[in-house]
Tab-separated table of C-alpha atoms in Angstrom:
chain	number	residue	atom	x	y	z
V	1	MET	CA	75.130	-9.721	-1.938
V	2	VAL	CA	72.449	-8.824	0.527
V	3	ARG	CA	70.062	-6.064	-0.280
V	4	PRO	CA	68.804	-3.809	2.389
V	5	ALA	CA	65.120	-4.303	3.272
V	6	THR	CA	64.284	-0.749	2.388
V	7	ALA	CA	65.640	-1.103	-1.092
V	8	ALA	CA	63.088	-3.845	-1.935
V	9	ARG	CA	60.145	-1.599	-1.050
V	10	ARG	CA	59.054	0.899	-3.564
V	11	GLU	CA	56.625	3.722	-3.167
V	12	PRO	CA	53.269	3.033	-4.915
V	13	ARG	CA	52.452	5.250	-7.831
V	14	PRO	CA	49.556	7.730	-7.336
V	15	ASP	CA	47.259	5.835	-9.728
V	16	GLU	CA	47.761	2.597	-7.741
V	17	ARG	CA	47.131	4.268	-4.407
V	18	GLU	CA	43.742	5.829	-5.149
V	19	ARG	CA	41.609	3.213	-6.863
V	20	GLY	CA	38.403	4.363	-5.138
V	21	ASP	CA	37.382	1.025	-3.602
V	22	ILE	CA	36.301	2.683	-0.382
V	23	VAL	CA	34.186	5.280	-2.155
V	24	VAL	CA	32.531	2.709	-4.425
V	25	GLY	CA	31.722	0.425	-1.491
V	26	TRP	CA	30.279	3.327	0.481
V	27	LEU	CA	28.218	4.490	-2.509
V	28	VAL	CA	26.784	1.001	-3.083
V	29	ARG	CA	25.704	0.793	0.568
V	30	VAL	CA	24.055	4.215	0.423
V	31	VAL	CA	22.177	3.377	-2.795
V	32	ALA	CA	21.029	-0.001	-1.430
V	33	THR	CA	19.828	1.599	1.809
V	34	LEU	CA	17.943	4.309	-0.074
V	35	ALA	CA	16.305	1.688	-2.301
V	36	VAL	CA	15.089	-0.352	0.681
V	37	VAL	CA	13.836	2.753	2.486
V	38	GLY	CA	12.112	3.917	-0.707
V	39	VAL	CA	10.254	0.630	-1.155
V	40	LEU	CA	9.191	0.581	2.502
V	41	LEU	CA	8.032	4.189	2.293
V	42	PHE	CA	6.084	3.523	-0.917
V	43	ASP	CA	4.320	0.544	0.654
V	44	ALA	CA	3.471	2.498	3.812
V	45	ILE	CA	2.056	5.419	1.831
V	46	SER	CA	0.116	3.032	-0.401
V	47	VAL	CA	-1.515	1.312	2.579
V	48	GLY	CA	-2.311	4.668	4.203
V	49	THR	CA	-3.917	6.183	1.129
V	50	ALA	CA	-5.829	2.978	0.384
V	51	THR	CA	-7.215	2.965	3.928
V	52	MET	CA	-8.389	6.565	3.673
V	53	SER	CA	-9.899	6.158	0.210
V	54	VAL	CA	-11.682	2.885	0.991
V	55	THR	CA	-13.396	4.556	3.956
V	56	ASP	CA	-14.560	7.452	1.780
V	57	GLN	CA	-15.704	5.082	-0.949
V	58	ALA	CA	-17.576	2.932	1.586
V	59	SER	CA	-19.493	5.977	2.810
V	60	GLU	CA	-20.364	6.944	-0.755
V	61	ALA	CA	-21.491	3.388	-1.566
V	62	ALA	CA	-23.677	3.393	1.573
V	63	ARG	CA	-25.292	6.668	0.492
V	64	VAL	CA	-25.972	5.272	-3.002
V	65	ALA	CA	-27.462	2.125	-1.459
V	66	SER	CA	-29.665	4.259	0.794
V	67	THR	CA	-30.961	6.191	-2.197
V	68	ASP	CA	-31.781	2.913	-3.933
V	69	TRP	CA	-33.445	1.544	-0.786
V	70	LEU	CA	-35.707	4.585	-0.458
V	71	ALA	CA	-36.705	4.225	-4.138
V	72	HIS	CA	-37.313	0.451	-4.242
V	73	HIS	CA	-37.411	-0.896	-0.661
V	74	ASP	CA	-35.461	-3.947	-1.845
V	75	GLN	CA	-32.374	-4.971	0.112
V	76	GLN	CA	-30.817	-6.914	-2.792
V	77	SER	CA	-31.249	-3.932	-5.089
V	78	ALA	CA	-29.659	-1.670	-2.465
V	79	PHE	CA	-26.722	-4.084	-2.089
V	80	ASP	CA	-26.291	-4.221	-5.879
V	81	ALA	CA	-26.243	-0.410	-5.995
V	82	ALA	CA	-23.588	-0.345	-3.251
V	83	TRP	CA	-21.522	-2.980	-5.085
V	84	THR	CA	-21.723	-1.037	-8.341
V	85	ALA	CA	-20.704	2.215	-6.636
V	86	ALA	CA	-17.822	0.456	-4.874
V	87	THR	CA	-16.418	-1.205	-7.991
V	88	GLN	CA	-16.794	1.959	-10.050
V	89	ALA	CA	-14.711	3.808	-7.467
V	90	ASN	CA	-12.037	1.084	-7.544
V	91	ALA	CA	-12.267	-2.217	-9.415
V	92	THR	CA	-10.701	-4.139	-6.515
V	93	ASN	CA	-13.237	-2.993	-3.897
V	94	THR	CA	-15.579	-5.596	-2.450
V	95	VAL	CA	-18.575	-5.103	-0.187
V	96	ASP	CA	-18.972	-7.568	2.674
V	97	THR	CA	-22.338	-9.328	2.444
V	98	HIS	CA	-22.356	-10.233	6.145
V	99	THR	CA	-22.153	-6.674	7.436
V	100	PHE	CA	-24.470	-5.023	4.908
V	101	ARG	CA	-27.664	-3.887	6.569
V	102	VAL	CA	-30.380	-1.317	6.019
V	103	GLU	CA	-32.238	0.310	8.889
V	104	LYS	CA	-35.945	1.147	8.664
V	105	ASN	CA	-35.172	4.837	8.158
V	106	GLY	CA	-32.981	4.032	5.129
V	107	THR	CA	-29.553	4.300	6.765
V	108	VAL	CA	-27.165	1.765	5.239
V	109	HIS	CA	-24.216	0.193	7.082
V	110	LEU	CA	-21.550	-1.695	5.148
V	111	THR	CA	-17.934	-2.812	5.207
V	112	MET	CA	-15.685	-2.506	2.172
V	113	HIS	CA	-12.424	-4.399	1.580
V	114	ARG	CA	-9.480	-3.833	-0.745
V	115	THR	CA	-5.872	-4.963	-1.077
V	116	ALA	CA	-3.525	-1.978	-1.270
V	117	PRO	CA	-1.258	-1.885	-4.324
V	118	THR	CA	2.129	-2.408	-2.659
V	119	LEU	CA	5.479	-3.425	-4.117
V	120	VAL	CA	6.600	-5.919	-1.498
V	121	LEU	CA	4.192	-6.065	1.446
V	122	ARG	CA	1.394	-7.994	-0.277
V	123	LEU	CA	3.938	-10.599	-1.436
V	124	LEU	CA	5.352	-11.373	2.014
V	125	GLY	CA	3.317	-14.247	3.420
V	126	PRO	CA	3.214	-13.424	7.149
V	127	LEU	CA	2.886	-9.671	6.522
V	128	SER	CA	0.523	-9.694	3.534
V	129	HIS	CA	-2.538	-9.140	5.733
V	130	TRP	CA	-1.251	-5.598	6.412
V	131	ALA	CA	-1.992	-4.747	2.765
V	132	ASP	CA	-5.666	-5.734	3.203
V	133	VAL	CA	-7.527	-2.573	4.148
V	134	THR	CA	-11.089	-2.225	5.382
V	135	GLY	CA	-13.417	0.727	5.587
V	136	GLN	CA	-16.744	1.117	7.346
V	137	GLY	CA	-19.438	3.088	5.566
V	138	VAL	CA	-22.644	4.546	6.952
V	139	GLY	CA	-24.876	6.584	4.722
V	140	ARG	CA	-28.366	7.912	4.434
V	141	SER	CA	-29.845	9.577	1.414
V	142	THR	CA	-30.994	13.124	1.834
V	143	SER	CA	-33.677	12.799	-0.851
């Protein structure tokens, strides 16, 4: 007895037909994409805000160093005052010793460095230098 080919096929039940594999796969891709974009956006904002704040903090440290210079006329004391102001503003700030200079009128020029607090960027070897931000500060005490 030969059965017709159509008799062997049965219609799938509704619960077998709609398992949701397509929706789950799509949702996983959307969530993964949003996570990657979120991390990249966080790192970019972190580097941007660190760059702006290190520049402001460098200017403030230069002004503090100028005030110290006008009071003591000692370059080491002025550098120490700048270093203290920089590290009080952010513990990871450093003042470059090679670029620190005081003019005769008391204007201080300095460069401040910091590594931005990023999630991924500072951990990626070839790209980690992008997380290192630098700010130039020039300041002169008004007193």
